[in-house]
Coordinates of C-alpha atoms in Angstrom, one line a residue:
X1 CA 21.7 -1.8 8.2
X2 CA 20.0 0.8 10.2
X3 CA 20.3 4.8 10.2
X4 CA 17.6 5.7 12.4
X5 CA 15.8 7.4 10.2
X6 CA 12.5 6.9 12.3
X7 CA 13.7 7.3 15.8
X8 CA 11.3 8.5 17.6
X9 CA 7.9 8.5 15.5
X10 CA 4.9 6.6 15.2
X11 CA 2.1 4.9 13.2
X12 CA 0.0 2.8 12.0
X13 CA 0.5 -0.3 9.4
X14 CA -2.4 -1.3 7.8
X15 CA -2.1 -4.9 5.9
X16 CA 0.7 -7.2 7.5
X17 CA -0.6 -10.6 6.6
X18 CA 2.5 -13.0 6.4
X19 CA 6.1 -12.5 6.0
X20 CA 5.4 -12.4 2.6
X21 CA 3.2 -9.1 2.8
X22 CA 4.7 -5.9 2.2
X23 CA 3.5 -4.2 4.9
X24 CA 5.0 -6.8 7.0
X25 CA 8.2 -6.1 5.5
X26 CA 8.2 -2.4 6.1
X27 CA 6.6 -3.0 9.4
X28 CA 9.8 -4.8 10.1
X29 CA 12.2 -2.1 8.6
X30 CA 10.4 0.7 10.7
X31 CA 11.1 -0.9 13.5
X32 CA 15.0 -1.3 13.1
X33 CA 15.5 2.4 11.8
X34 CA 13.7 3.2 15.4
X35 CA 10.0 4.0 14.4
X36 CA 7.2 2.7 16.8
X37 CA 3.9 1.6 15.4
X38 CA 0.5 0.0 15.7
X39 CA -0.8 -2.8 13.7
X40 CA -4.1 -3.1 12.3
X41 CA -6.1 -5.8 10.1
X42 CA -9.5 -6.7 9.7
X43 CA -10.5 -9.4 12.2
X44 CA -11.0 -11.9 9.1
X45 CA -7.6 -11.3 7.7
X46 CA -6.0 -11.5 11.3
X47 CA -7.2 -15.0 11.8
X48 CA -6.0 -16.3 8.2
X49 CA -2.1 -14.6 9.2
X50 CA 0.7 -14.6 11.4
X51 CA 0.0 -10.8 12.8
X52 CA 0.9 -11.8 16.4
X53 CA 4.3 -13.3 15.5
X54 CA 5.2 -9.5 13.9
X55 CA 3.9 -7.4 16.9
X56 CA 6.2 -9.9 19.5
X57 CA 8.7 -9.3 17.0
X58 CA 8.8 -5.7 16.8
X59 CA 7.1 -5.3 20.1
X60 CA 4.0 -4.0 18.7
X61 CA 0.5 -3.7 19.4
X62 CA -2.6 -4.8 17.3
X63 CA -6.0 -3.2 17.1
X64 CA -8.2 -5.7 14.9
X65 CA -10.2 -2.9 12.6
X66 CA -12.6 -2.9 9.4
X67 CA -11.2 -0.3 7.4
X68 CA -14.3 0.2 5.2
X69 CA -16.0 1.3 8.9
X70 CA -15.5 4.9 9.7
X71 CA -16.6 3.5 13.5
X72 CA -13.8 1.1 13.5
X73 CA -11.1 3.7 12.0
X74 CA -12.2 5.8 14.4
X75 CA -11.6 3.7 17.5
X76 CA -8.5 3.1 15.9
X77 CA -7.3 6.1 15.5
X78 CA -7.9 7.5 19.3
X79 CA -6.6 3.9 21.2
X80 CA -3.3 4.5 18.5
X81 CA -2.5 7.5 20.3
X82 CA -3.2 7.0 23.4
X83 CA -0.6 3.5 23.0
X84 CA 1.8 5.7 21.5
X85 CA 1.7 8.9 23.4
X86 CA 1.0 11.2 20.6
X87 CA -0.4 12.2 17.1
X88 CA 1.1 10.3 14.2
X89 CA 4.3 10.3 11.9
X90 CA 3.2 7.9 9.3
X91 CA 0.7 5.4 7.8
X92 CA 0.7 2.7 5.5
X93 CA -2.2 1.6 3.7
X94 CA -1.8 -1.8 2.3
X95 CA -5.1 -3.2 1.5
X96 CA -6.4 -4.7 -1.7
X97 CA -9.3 -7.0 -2.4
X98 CA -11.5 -8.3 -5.1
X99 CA -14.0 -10.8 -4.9
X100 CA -14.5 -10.8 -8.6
X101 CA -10.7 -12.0 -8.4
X102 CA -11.2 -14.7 -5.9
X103 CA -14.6 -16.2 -7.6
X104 CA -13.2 -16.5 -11.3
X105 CA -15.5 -13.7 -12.7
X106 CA -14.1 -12.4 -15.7
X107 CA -13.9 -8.0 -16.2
X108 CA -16.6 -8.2 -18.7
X109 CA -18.9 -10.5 -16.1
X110 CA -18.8 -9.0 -13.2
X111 CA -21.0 -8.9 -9.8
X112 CA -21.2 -5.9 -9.3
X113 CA -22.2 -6.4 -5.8
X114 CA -18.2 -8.3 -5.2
X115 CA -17.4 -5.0 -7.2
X116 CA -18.4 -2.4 -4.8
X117 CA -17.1 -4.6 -2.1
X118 CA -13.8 -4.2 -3.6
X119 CA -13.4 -0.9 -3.9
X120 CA -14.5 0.0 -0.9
X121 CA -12.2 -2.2 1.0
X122 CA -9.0 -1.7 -1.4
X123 CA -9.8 2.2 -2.3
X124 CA -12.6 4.1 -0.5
X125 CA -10.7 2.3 2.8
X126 CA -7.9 4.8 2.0
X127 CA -10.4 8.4 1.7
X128 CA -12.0 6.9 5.1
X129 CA -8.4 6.4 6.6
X130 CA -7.3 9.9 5.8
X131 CA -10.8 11.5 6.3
X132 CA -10.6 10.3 9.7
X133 CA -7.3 11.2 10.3
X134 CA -8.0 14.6 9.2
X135 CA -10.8 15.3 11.2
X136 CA -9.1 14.2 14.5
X137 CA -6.2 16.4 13.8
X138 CA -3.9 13.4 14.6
X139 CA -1.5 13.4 12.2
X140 CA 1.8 15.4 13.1
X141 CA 3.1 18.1 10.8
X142 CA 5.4 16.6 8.0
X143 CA 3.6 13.3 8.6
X144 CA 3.7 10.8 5.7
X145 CA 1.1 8.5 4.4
X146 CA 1.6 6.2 1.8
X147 CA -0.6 3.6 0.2
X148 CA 0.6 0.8 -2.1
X149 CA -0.7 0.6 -5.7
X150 CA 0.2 -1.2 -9.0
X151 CA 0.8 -0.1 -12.5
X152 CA -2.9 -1.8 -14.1
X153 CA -4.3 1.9 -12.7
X154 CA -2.9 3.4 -15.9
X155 CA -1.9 -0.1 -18.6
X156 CA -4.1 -2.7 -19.4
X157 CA -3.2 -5.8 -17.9
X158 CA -6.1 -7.9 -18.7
X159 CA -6.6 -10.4 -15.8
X160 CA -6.2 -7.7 -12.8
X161 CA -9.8 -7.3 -13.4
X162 CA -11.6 -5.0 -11.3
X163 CA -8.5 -4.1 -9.0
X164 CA -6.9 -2.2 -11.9
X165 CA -9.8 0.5 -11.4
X166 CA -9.5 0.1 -7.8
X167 CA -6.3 1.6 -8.1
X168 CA -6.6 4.2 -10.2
X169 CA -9.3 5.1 -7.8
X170 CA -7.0 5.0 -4.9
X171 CA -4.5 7.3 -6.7
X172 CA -6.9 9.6 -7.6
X173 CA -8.0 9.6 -3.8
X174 CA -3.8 10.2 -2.8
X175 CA -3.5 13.5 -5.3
X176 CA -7.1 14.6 -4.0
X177 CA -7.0 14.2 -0.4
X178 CA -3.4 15.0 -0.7
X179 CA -3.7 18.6 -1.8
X180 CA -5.9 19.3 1.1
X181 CA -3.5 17.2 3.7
X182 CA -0.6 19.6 2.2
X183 CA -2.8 22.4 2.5
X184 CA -3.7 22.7 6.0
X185 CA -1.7 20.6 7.7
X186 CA 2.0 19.9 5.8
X187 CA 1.1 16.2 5.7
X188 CA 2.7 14.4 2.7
X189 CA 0.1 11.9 0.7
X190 CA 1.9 9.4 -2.0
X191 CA 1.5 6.0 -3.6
X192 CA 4.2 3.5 -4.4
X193 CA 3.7 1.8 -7.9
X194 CA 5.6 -1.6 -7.1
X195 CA 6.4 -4.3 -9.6
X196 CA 4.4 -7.6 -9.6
X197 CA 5.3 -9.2 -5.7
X198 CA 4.6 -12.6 -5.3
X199 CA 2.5 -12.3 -1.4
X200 CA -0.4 -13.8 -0.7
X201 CA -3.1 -11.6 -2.1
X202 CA -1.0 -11.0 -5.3
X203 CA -0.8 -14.9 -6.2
X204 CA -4.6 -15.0 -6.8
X205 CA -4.8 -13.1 -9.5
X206 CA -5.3 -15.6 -12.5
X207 CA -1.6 -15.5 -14.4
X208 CA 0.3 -13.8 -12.2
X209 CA 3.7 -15.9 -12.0
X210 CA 3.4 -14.5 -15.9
X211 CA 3.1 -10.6 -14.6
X212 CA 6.4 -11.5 -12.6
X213 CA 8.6 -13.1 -15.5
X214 CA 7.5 -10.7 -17.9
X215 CA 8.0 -7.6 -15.9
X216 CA 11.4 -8.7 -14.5
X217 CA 12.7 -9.5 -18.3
X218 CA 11.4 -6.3 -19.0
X219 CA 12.8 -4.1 -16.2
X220 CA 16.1 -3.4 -16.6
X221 CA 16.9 -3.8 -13.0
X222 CA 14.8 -6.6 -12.3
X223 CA 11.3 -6.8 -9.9
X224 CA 11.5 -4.6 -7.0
X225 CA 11.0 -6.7 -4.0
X226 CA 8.9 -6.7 -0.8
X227 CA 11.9 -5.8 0.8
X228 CA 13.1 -3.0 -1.6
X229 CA 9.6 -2.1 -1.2
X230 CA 9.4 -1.6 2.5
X231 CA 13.0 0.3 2.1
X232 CA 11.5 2.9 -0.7
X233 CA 8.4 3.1 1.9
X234 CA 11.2 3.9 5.3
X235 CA 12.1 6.9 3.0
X236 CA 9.0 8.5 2.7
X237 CA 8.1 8.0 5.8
X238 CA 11.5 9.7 6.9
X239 CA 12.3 13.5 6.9
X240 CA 14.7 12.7 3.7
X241 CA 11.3 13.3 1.2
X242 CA 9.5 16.2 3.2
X243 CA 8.6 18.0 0.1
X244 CA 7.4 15.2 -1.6
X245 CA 3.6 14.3 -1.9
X246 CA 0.8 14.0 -4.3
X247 CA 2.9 11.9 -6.5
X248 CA 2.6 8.0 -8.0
X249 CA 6.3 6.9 -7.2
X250 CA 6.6 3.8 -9.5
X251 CA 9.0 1.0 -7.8
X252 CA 9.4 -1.6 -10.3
X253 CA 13.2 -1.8 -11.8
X254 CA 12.2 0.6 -14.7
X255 CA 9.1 -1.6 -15.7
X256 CA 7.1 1.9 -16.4
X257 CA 9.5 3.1 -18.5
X258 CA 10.1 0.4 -21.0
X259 CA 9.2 0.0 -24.4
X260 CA 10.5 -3.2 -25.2
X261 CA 13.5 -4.8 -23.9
X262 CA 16.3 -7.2 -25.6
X263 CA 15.5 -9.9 -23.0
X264 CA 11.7 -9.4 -24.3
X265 CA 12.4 -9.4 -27.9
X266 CA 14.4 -12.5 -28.0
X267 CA 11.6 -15.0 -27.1
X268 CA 9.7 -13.9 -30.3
X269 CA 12.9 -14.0 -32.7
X270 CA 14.0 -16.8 -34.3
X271 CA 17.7 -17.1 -34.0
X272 CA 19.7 -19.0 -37.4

């Protein structure tokens, strides 16, 4: 169902893999409540996804770009513009990566050459993002960006590894640069705290078809979905949250909130 709550604004998607990524979920919402956009990946990632089936879909262009280059996010920036025919409404950042994750490397092992990698593409990507954004004055006044995080930036969940201080680097960049997006030019900054998704960067963290059960027997609405994702994300990208920024918004069915639940406690009880 659509309410056109994004007629007539643009921006840019960073992330849309597969039809299993959240950002090309929301990419796909945006465009049925009326927003129009530009898609961007790095040139690696396009080659390993389907990004040309979403932009025929939602009649969408792509400009391939490195996020960790300030170069690249500037190119992308100005040709965004100049496809949409003005400053932008919103951005998503949906970008995570850890080598350290891919290889097998345990927290406690670490290269700490895949380290910096990783948190320069899935964290210092965002400060360059909004850095760049900010200095071209091309976001438009009660613009929204919004970056996707998980809850392992304030719990221990022992095999996210590296990504979990990723994250709480990235949210620490949202409240920082956030303040100063507020400040001078009523830009909203947030991140979405969603449940365990099973898309394709998720699944290679060691365990986590575990993450999911767990968390959706601990949730007392279940796992937030990609989909439910992309809907929270259509709301702050809309003029329905204009006051809202600087905050961790966490998505996951109650997850963050939970103790312990019944469904939880049973598996350890033995029942006469």
């Amino acid at each position: 169902m659509s309410f056109n709550l994004l007629k007539g604004k643009r921006g840019i998607i960073f992330g849309a893999l597969d039809s299993n990524s959240i950002a090309w979920k929301t990419a796909e919402r945006v465009h049925e409540e009326g927003g129009q956009f530009v898609l961007t990946n790095a040139p690696v990632a396009m080659r390993m996804g389907q990004i040309n089936e979403l932009a025929e879909k939602t009649g969408s262009q792509i400009i391939p770009a490195d996020a960790t280059s300030v170069e690249d996010l500037q190119k992308l920036v100005e040709q965004s513009m100049e496809i949409l025919g003005g400053k932008i409404d919103f951005v998503l950042h949906s970008i995570g990566m850890s080598i350290n994750v891919r290889k097998g490397n345990h927290y406690t092992d670490q290269n700490y050459a895949w380290t910096q990698k990783g948190t320069d593409v899935s964290a210092m990507s965002f400060h360059k993002v909004m850095q760049t954004l900010y200095k071209a004055d091309a976001m438009n006044e009660w613009g929204s960006i919004v970056a996707l995080t998980y809850m392992a930036a304030q719990r221990v969940f022992p095999d996210y590894n590296d990504m979990a201080d990723n994250k709480a680097y990235l949210e620490s960049i949202a409240r920082s640069f956030g303040y100063f997006f507020g400040r001078d030019k009523n830009v909203r900054v947030n991140t979405i705290s969603q449940s365990p998704t099973p898309t394709t960067a998720g699944s290679g963290v060691k365990g986590f078809d575990g993450f999911i059960a767990y968390a959706d027997k601990m949730s007392p609405l279940g796992n937030a979905t990609a989909l439910d994702c992309a809907n929270y994300t259509v709301s702050l990208f809309s003029d329905l949250t204009k006051r809202v920024t600087l905050q961790n918004l966490f998505h996951d069915g109650g997850f963050s909130n939970m103790g312990v639940s019944d469904a939880v406690m049973s598996t350890f009880m033995n029942e006469d």
